Amino acid sequence: HHPGASTLAGLGRVFALEHPEAWGGLVDLDPDGEIGAAAVDALLSLDPEDEQAVRGDRRLAVRIVRTDAAALAQAPSRWHRPGTVLVTGGLGGIGAELARQLAVAGTERIVLTARTPLAPEAEWSSLAADDPRAARVAAVRSARAAGAEVRVVAVDAADGEAMRALVDELASDPRLPLRGVVHAAGVSIPQMVHEVDPDSYAAVWRPKVLGAWVLHEATRGKDLDFFVCF
């Protein structure tokens, strides 16, 4: 997908699940082509193929393919060359778990970003178990216990200037240069699609979608081994 088309396609899939009685289908047109015979064929054959993509004169349909479990088990556990991995939303549920897994797999340094600063390290031992900050501290301790050097940076994932500065700093480190990015930042506001209002949509859109684009622009040309978005 083109980045702009991807958001509409995702919204279409949600609409299909929530309102199947009004669903017709989704055709992803070739961003580099014209609307030709293949596109017309796709529109005429949305039943049963209700999700199609047109690329040139080809029509593609969505399929789930079973993976080779044996090959997956033999895949290397380490994801990257020696260096640093940046995890946005690193103190949330997904980010914290990925940080722990990266540390277990041997990542030398993990940089976690969050909009809210972490409690000063001198206060960690005095935090009550039910203090919301305690879970954030536990995420850092878990990754450190697995052997990684862990740093937390308070930054908005959609702040282009701040994220560019951080990415440039990490990428230029001669000891542990930036090797990978995990974009796990996000806000969850569960709603049915017909209930979504502009303010709640913007609140979800900013960190997830604009944040991903900011990271894409900030890491353009950088020597990365992986770039993962959730």
GROMACS .gro file of C-alpha atoms in nm:
model
  230
    1HIS     CA    1   0.000   0.000   0.000
    2HIS     CA    2   0.087   0.365  -0.040
    3PRO     CA    3   0.098   0.510   0.315
    4GLY     CA    4  -0.216   0.714   0.256
    5ALA     CA    5  -0.405   0.425   0.101
    6SER     CA    6  -0.305   0.193   0.385
    7THR     CA    7  -0.498   0.396   0.640
    8LEU     CA    8  -0.812   0.386   0.424
    9ALA     CA    9  -0.770   0.014   0.363
   10GLY     CA   10  -0.741  -0.047   0.737
   11LEU     CA   11  -1.053   0.160   0.800
   12GLY     CA   12  -1.230  -0.042   0.530
   13ARG     CA   13  -1.143  -0.370   0.701
   14VAL     CA   14  -1.283  -0.239   1.029
   15PHE     CA   15  -1.602  -0.130   0.852
   16ALA     CA   16  -1.632  -0.478   0.695
   17LEU     CA   17  -1.615  -0.644   1.037
   18GLU     CA   18  -1.850  -0.404   1.214
   19HIS     CA   19  -2.104  -0.354   0.933
   20PRO     CA   20  -2.099  -0.664   0.710
   21GLU     CA   21  -2.455  -0.588   0.599
   22ALA     CA   22  -2.332  -0.273   0.422
   23TRP     CA   23  -1.994  -0.403   0.302
   24GLY     CA   24  -1.924  -0.425  -0.069
   25GLY     CA   25  -1.550  -0.471  -0.094
   26LEU     CA   26  -1.212  -0.304  -0.117
   27VAL     CA   27  -0.996  -0.251  -0.425
   28ASP     CA   28  -0.645  -0.112  -0.378
   29LEU     CA   29  -0.564   0.061  -0.708
   30ASP     CA   30  -0.213   0.073  -0.853
   31PRO     CA   31  -0.061   0.406  -0.736
   32ASP     CA   32   0.162   0.411  -1.046
   33GLY     CA   33  -0.096   0.302  -1.300
   34GLU     CA   34  -0.422   0.404  -1.459
   35ILE     CA   35  -0.768   0.263  -1.397
   36GLY     CA   36  -0.778  -0.006  -1.664
   37ALA     CA   37  -0.927  -0.344  -1.740
   38ALA     CA   38  -0.778  -0.509  -1.431
   39ALA     CA   39  -0.942  -0.254  -1.203
   40VAL     CA   40  -1.277  -0.303  -1.375
   41ASP     CA   41  -1.242  -0.681  -1.342
   42ALA     CA   42  -1.167  -0.638  -0.970
   43LEU     CA   43  -1.481  -0.432  -0.919
   44LEU     CA   44  -1.691  -0.690  -1.102
   45SER     CA   45  -1.553  -0.981  -0.899
   46LEU     CA   46  -1.568  -0.855  -0.540
   47ASP     CA   47  -1.776  -1.160  -0.456
   48PRO     CA   48  -1.614  -1.373  -0.319
   49GLU     CA   49  -1.282  -1.182  -0.332
   50ASP     CA   50  -1.382  -0.879  -0.127
   51GLU     CA   51  -1.023  -0.750  -0.088
   52GLN     CA   52  -0.813  -0.707  -0.401
   53ALA     CA   53  -0.512  -0.508  -0.515
   54VAL     CA   54  -0.443  -0.408  -0.873
   55ARG     CA   55  -0.082  -0.384  -0.986
   56GLY     CA   56  -0.039  -0.328  -1.357
   57ASP     CA   57  -0.249  -0.589  -1.534
   58ARG     CA   58  -0.248  -0.824  -1.231
   59ARG     CA   59  -0.515  -0.866  -0.965
   60LEU     CA   60  -0.398  -0.985  -0.623
   61ALA     CA   61  -0.614  -1.127  -0.344
   62VAL     CA   62  -0.555  -1.160   0.031
   63ARG     CA   63  -0.434  -1.500   0.151
   64ILE     CA   64  -0.305  -1.640   0.479
   65VAL     CA   65  -0.026  -1.890   0.417
   66ARG     CA   66   0.083  -2.143   0.678
   67THR     CA   67   0.444  -2.091   0.780
   68ASP     CA   68   0.706  -2.363   0.810
   69ALA     CA   69   0.729  -2.414   1.186
   70ALA     CA   70   1.058  -2.605   1.158
   71ALA     CA   71   1.223  -2.324   0.963
   72LEU     CA   72   1.088  -2.069   1.210
   73ALA     CA   73   1.235  -2.263   1.501
   74GLN     CA   74   1.577  -2.260   1.332
   75ALA     CA   75   1.573  -1.885   1.268
   76PRO     CA   76   1.841  -1.691   1.456
   77SER     CA   77   1.715  -1.540   1.782
   78ARG     CA   78   1.925  -1.228   1.738
   79TRP     CA   79   1.765  -0.970   1.512
   80HIS     CA   80   2.058  -0.743   1.431
   81ARG     CA   81   2.427  -0.664   1.432
   82PRO     CA   82   2.578  -0.537   1.759
   83GLY     CA   83   2.431  -0.199   1.848
   84THR     CA   84   2.125  -0.013   1.971
   85VAL     CA   85   1.753  -0.064   1.919
   86LEU     CA   86   1.507   0.225   1.960
   87VAL     CA   87   1.160   0.134   2.094
   88THR     CA   88   0.891   0.403   2.092
   89GLY     CA   89   0.620   0.353   2.349
   90GLY     CA   90   0.883   0.144   2.521
   91LEU     CA   91   0.719   0.154   2.865
   92GLY     CA   92   0.379   0.036   2.743
   93GLY     CA   93   0.265  -0.325   2.725
   94ILE     CA   94   0.394  -0.412   2.378
   95GLY     CA   95   0.706  -0.196   2.402
   96ALA     CA   96   0.807  -0.332   2.741
   97GLU     CA   97   0.765  -0.694   2.629
   98LEU     CA   98   0.963  -0.634   2.308
   99ALA     CA   99   1.237  -0.464   2.510
  100ARG     CA  100   1.262  -0.770   2.734
  101GLN     CA  101   1.274  -1.005   2.435
  102LEU     CA  102   1.539  -0.793   2.265
  103ALA     CA  103   1.749  -0.800   2.580
  104VAL     CA  104   1.715  -1.177   2.611
  105ALA     CA  105   1.819  -1.211   2.246
  106GLY     CA  106   2.138  -1.019   2.314
  107THR     CA  107   2.070  -0.657   2.219
  108GLU     CA  108   2.348  -0.453   2.374
  109ARG     CA  109   2.158  -0.127   2.426
  110ILE     CA  110   1.786  -0.048   2.418
  111VAL     CA  111   1.653   0.308   2.413
  112LEU     CA  112   1.290   0.336   2.523
  113THR     CA  113   1.084   0.646   2.454
  114ALA     CA  114   0.772   0.760   2.638
  115ARG     CA  115   0.579   1.085   2.652
  116THR     CA  116   0.589   1.090   3.035
  117PRO     CA  117   0.931   1.099   3.207
  118LEU     CA  118   1.026   0.798   3.416
  119ALA     CA  119   1.047   0.842   3.793
  120PRO     CA  120   1.401   0.929   3.911
  121GLU     CA  121   1.600   0.612   3.975
  122ALA     CA  122   1.659   0.711   4.337
  123GLU     CA  123   1.281   0.680   4.397
  124TRP     CA  124   1.230   0.340   4.234
  125SER     CA  125   1.261   0.131   4.551
  126SER     CA  126   1.009   0.347   4.736
  127LEU     CA  127   0.729   0.321   4.477
  128ALA     CA  128   0.417   0.140   4.600
  129ALA     CA  129   0.314  -0.172   4.408
  130ASP     CA  130  -0.009  -0.003   4.294
  131ASP     CA  131   0.169   0.314   4.178
  132PRO     CA  132   0.126   0.339   3.798
  133ARG     CA  133   0.494   0.431   3.775
  134ALA     CA  134   0.596   0.097   3.927
  135ALA     CA  135   0.505  -0.100   3.613
  136ARG     CA  136   0.715   0.137   3.401
  137VAL     CA  137   1.012   0.090   3.633
  138ALA     CA  138   0.960  -0.288   3.625
  139ALA     CA  139   0.986  -0.280   3.244
  140VAL     CA  140   1.328  -0.113   3.262
  141ARG     CA  141   1.450  -0.346   3.536
  142SER     CA  142   1.336  -0.652   3.340
  143ALA     CA  143   1.534  -0.554   3.030
  144ARG     CA  144   1.839  -0.467   3.237
  145ALA     CA  145   1.819  -0.797   3.423
  146ALA     CA  146   1.836  -0.974   3.088
  147GLY     CA  147   2.170  -0.806   3.020
  148ALA     CA  148   2.093  -0.495   2.814
  149GLU     CA  149   2.200  -0.139   2.874
  150VAL     CA  150   1.867   0.049   2.896
  151ARG     CA  151   1.803   0.420   2.858
  152VAL     CA  152   1.465   0.598   2.879
  153VAL     CA  153   1.400   0.922   2.688
  154ALA     CA  154   1.090   1.137   2.743
  155VAL     CA  155   0.981   1.239   2.392
  156ASP     CA  156   0.662   1.254   2.186
  157ALA     CA  157   0.688   0.999   1.904
  158ALA     CA  158   0.524   1.247   1.665
  159ASP     CA  159   0.764   1.531   1.750
  160GLY     CA  160   0.968   1.542   1.430
  161GLU     CA  161   1.248   1.765   1.554
  162ALA     CA  162   1.301   1.575   1.879
  163MET     CA  163   1.289   1.232   1.715
  164ARG     CA  164   1.532   1.335   1.440
  165ALA     CA  165   1.776   1.460   1.702
  166LEU     CA  166   1.751   1.134   1.898
  167VAL     CA  167   1.786   0.913   1.589
  168ASP     CA  168   2.087   1.113   1.466
  169GLU     CA  169   2.252   1.086   1.808
  170LEU     CA  170   2.204   0.709   1.824
  171ALA     CA  171   2.302   0.646   1.462
  172SER     CA  172   2.630   0.839   1.503
  173ASP     CA  173   2.742   0.649   1.815
  174PRO     CA  174   3.060   0.464   1.712
  175ARG     CA  175   3.032   0.212   1.997
  176LEU     CA  176   2.672   0.093   1.965
  177PRO     CA  177   2.514   0.250   1.654
  178LEU     CA  178   2.141   0.236   1.585
  179ARG     CA  179   2.054  -0.101   1.428
  180GLY     CA  180   1.677  -0.127   1.463
  181VAL     CA  181   1.354   0.058   1.534
  182VAL     CA  182   1.033  -0.073   1.695
  183HIS     CA  183   0.738   0.167   1.678
  184ALA     CA  184   0.506   0.059   1.960
  185ALA     CA  185   0.380   0.402   2.067
  186GLY     CA  186   0.005   0.448   2.053
  187VAL     CA  187  -0.318   0.548   2.222
  188SER     CA  188  -0.615   0.311   2.240
  189ILE     CA  189  -0.969   0.454   2.237
  190PRO     CA  190  -1.197   0.158   2.155
  191GLN     CA  191  -1.501   0.273   1.955
  192MET     CA  192  -1.726   0.143   1.683
  193VAL     CA  193  -1.638   0.306   1.352
  194HIS     CA  194  -1.968   0.494   1.333
  195GLU     CA  195  -1.905   0.644   1.678
  196VAL     CA  196  -1.561   0.789   1.605
  197ASP     CA  197  -1.539   1.167   1.633
  198PRO     CA  198  -1.260   1.388   1.492
  199ASP     CA  199  -1.095   1.450   1.829
  200SER     CA  200  -1.064   1.084   1.928
  201TYR     CA  201  -0.950   0.991   1.577
  202ALA     CA  202  -0.680   1.259   1.589
  203ALA     CA  203  -0.569   1.142   1.935
  204VAL     CA  204  -0.508   0.790   1.801
  205TRP     CA  205  -0.373   0.904   1.465
  206ARG     CA  206  -0.100   1.133   1.598
  207PRO     CA  207   0.129   0.892   1.787
  208LYS     CA  208   0.062   0.585   1.573
  209VAL     CA  209   0.050   0.712   1.216
  210LEU     CA  210   0.231   1.044   1.233
  211GLY     CA  211   0.481   0.886   1.471
  212ALA     CA  212   0.555   0.611   1.219
  213TRP     CA  213   0.605   0.868   0.943
  214VAL     CA  214   0.834   1.077   1.166
  215LEU     CA  215   1.047   0.769   1.233
  216HIS     CA  216   1.051   0.681   0.863
  217GLU     CA  217   1.177   1.028   0.774
  218ALA     CA  218   1.425   1.039   1.064
  219THR     CA  219   1.581   0.702   0.974
  220ARG     CA  220   1.585   0.753   0.597
  221GLY     CA  221   1.934   0.656   0.477
  222LYS     CA  222   2.037   0.510   0.813
  223ASP     CA  223   2.201   0.165   0.818
  224LEU     CA  224   1.922  -0.031   0.989
  225ASP     CA  225   1.872  -0.407   1.013
  226PHE     CA  226   1.499  -0.382   1.086
  227PHE     CA  227   1.210  -0.136   1.121
  228VAL     CA  228   0.897  -0.280   1.285
  229CYS     CA  229   0.562  -0.105   1.336
  230PHE     CA  230   0.281  -0.221   1.562
   0.00000   0.00000   0.00000
